[in-house]
Amino acid sequence: MKRILLVDDDPDILESLRMLLEESYEIDVALDGERALAEILARPYDAIVLDLMMPVLDGAGLLRELRARGVRVPVVLVSAARDLAARARALAVDEHLAKPFDPALLEDKLERLTGQGGAAVVSR
Amino acid sequence: MQATTMSAPRLPLDQYRVLVEHSPVMIWRAGLDAKCDYFNNTWLAFTGRTLEQELGDGWTEGVHPEDAPRCMEVFLSSFARREAFEVEYRLRHRDGVHRYIFDRGVPFEDEHGRFAGYIGSCVDVHERREMERRKEAFLSLIAHELRTPLTSMRAYAEVLRRRLAQAQGAPPEALDRLLAQIARFDSLVAKMSDGALLSADPRVAGGDG
């Protein structure tokens, strides 16, 4: 099973997405960029779902740290930031989704990035 | 500005001077060359500068650099067409802070009916603009803050829908209704932030997914 790291400072975002995705992926969560960095350096991830605005180390900061260390991991940027599309381009991330998003869209993006099918067995 | 009213003043001329100089609105005049040749006391008291400093194009030194190009474009293009104009810009107050003022300029004619330049009056609309800006920022903030719980609500509802579908086939009607209400809430938040965006920032791009 592919492994995904969810990074967001809102515990309910982490919990709801974990519940949504846990049947298809191994899920880990981190409440800020610093903790996420420690997780990513500890084990490989197939994709990261990353919030932009977070305390301690924000999403852009985490991406900088990862690039400085030569770590390459697919990223879906999720944020309520107004200029999300422009920031996603500037940060050169693979995918982005504006909050609030359709959960199925996140699953589609993760499926593409990891090459693994999601919970498509349940009718929509 | 008709000659008839000018030729039959109902007040002694020196009282017109008092009216103009101490009017609660700032008054300016520009000649045929579009250069300003008069500012009343109210203007000078606002900017804290001397008449000599403001004359010609001197007054533009007090216009906020971000507003100056648009302000001059409105002024000069209206001047060329001899049309009245209204423009809002930030003007440096004598305390050093730029304040929003609303400036309305109209062409005037000399005693022979020939175009002679412009007369303008300005009022300080700073408090009103600040209030509008705060209202827009507040609406935008509220919409932004609602997006996070809305994201987890959508995800939780989807989890619930799937689990119920797995357990009993068809989800209960109440869940469909809940999902419909979440969608309604979602579109309300989107409308709210679009509205706030439209008035706050003209560079609104199409909603990116």
PDB file of C-alpha atoms in Angstrom, chain B residues 17 20-21 25-30 34-45 47 49-60 75 89 91 101 103 120 122:
ATOM      1  CA  ARG B  17     -13.809  85.482  -1.377  1.00  0.00           C
ATOM      2  CA  VAL B  20     -14.398  80.273  -1.471  1.00  0.00           C
ATOM      3  CA  GLU B  21     -11.442  80.500   0.884  1.00  0.00           C
ATOM      4  CA  VAL B  25     -14.436  71.741   0.479  1.00  0.00           C
ATOM      5  CA  MET B  26     -10.977  72.097  -1.055  1.00  0.00           C
ATOM      6  CA  ILE B  27     -11.106  74.159  -4.242  1.00  0.00           C
ATOM      7  CA  TRP B  28      -8.604  74.419  -7.080  1.00  0.00           C
ATOM      8  CA  ARG B  29      -8.486  75.996 -10.496  1.00  0.00           C
ATOM      9  CA  ALA B  30      -6.462  75.148 -13.599  1.00  0.00           C
ATOM     10  CA  ALA B  34      -3.928  72.361 -17.436  1.00  0.00           C
ATOM     11  CA  LYS B  35      -1.602  73.824 -14.798  1.00  0.00           C
ATOM     12  CA  CYS B  36      -3.149  74.804 -11.488  1.00  0.00           C
ATOM     13  CA  ASP B  37      -3.182  78.532 -10.775  1.00  0.00           C
ATOM     14  CA  TYR B  38      -5.271  78.581  -7.599  1.00  0.00           C
ATOM     15  CA  PHE B  39      -5.907  76.582  -4.406  1.00  0.00           C
ATOM     16  CA  ASN B  40      -8.169  77.789  -1.601  1.00  0.00           C
ATOM     17  CA  ASN B  41      -7.175  77.987   2.070  1.00  0.00           C
ATOM     18  CA  THR B  42      -8.956  74.716   2.820  1.00  0.00           C
ATOM     19  CA  TRP B  43      -6.684  72.872   0.347  1.00  0.00           C
ATOM     20  CA  LEU B  44      -3.551  74.535   1.717  1.00  0.00           C
ATOM     21  CA  ALA B  45      -4.613  73.770   5.294  1.00  0.00           C
ATOM     22  CA  THR B  47      -1.714  69.675   2.603  1.00  0.00           C
ATOM     23  CA  ARG B  49       1.977  73.487   1.895  1.00  0.00           C
ATOM     24  CA  THR B  50       2.206  76.993   0.508  1.00  0.00           C
ATOM     25  CA  LEU B  51       0.296  78.201  -2.539  1.00  0.00           C
ATOM     26  CA  GLU B  52       3.634  78.582  -4.371  1.00  0.00           C
ATOM     27  CA  GLN B  53       4.490  74.926  -3.710  1.00  0.00           C
ATOM     28  CA  GLU B  54       1.122  73.724  -5.038  1.00  0.00           C
ATOM     29  CA  LEU B  55       0.917  75.887  -8.174  1.00  0.00           C
ATOM     30  CA  GLY B  56       1.490  74.422 -11.649  1.00  0.00           C
ATOM     31  CA  ASP B  57       2.034  70.683 -11.184  1.00  0.00           C
ATOM     32  CA  GLY B  58       3.409  71.137  -7.660  1.00  0.00           C
ATOM     33  CA  TRP B  59       0.245  69.668  -6.101  1.00  0.00           C
ATOM     34  CA  THR B  60       0.946  66.294  -7.748  1.00  0.00           C
ATOM     35  CA  PHE B  75      -7.395  64.785 -15.320  1.00  0.00           C
ATOM     36  CA  TYR B  89      -6.993  59.429  -4.960  1.00  0.00           C
ATOM     37  CA  LEU B  91      -3.428  63.029  -1.083  1.00  0.00           C
ATOM     38  CA  ILE B 101     -10.103  62.435  -1.313  1.00  0.00           C
ATOM     39  CA  ASP B 103     -12.133  65.274  -6.521  1.00  0.00           C
ATOM     40  CA  GLY B 120     -12.450  71.512  -8.955  1.00  0.00           C
ATOM     41  CA  CYS B 122     -12.452  67.935  -3.239  1.00  0.00           C
TER      42      CYS B 122
END
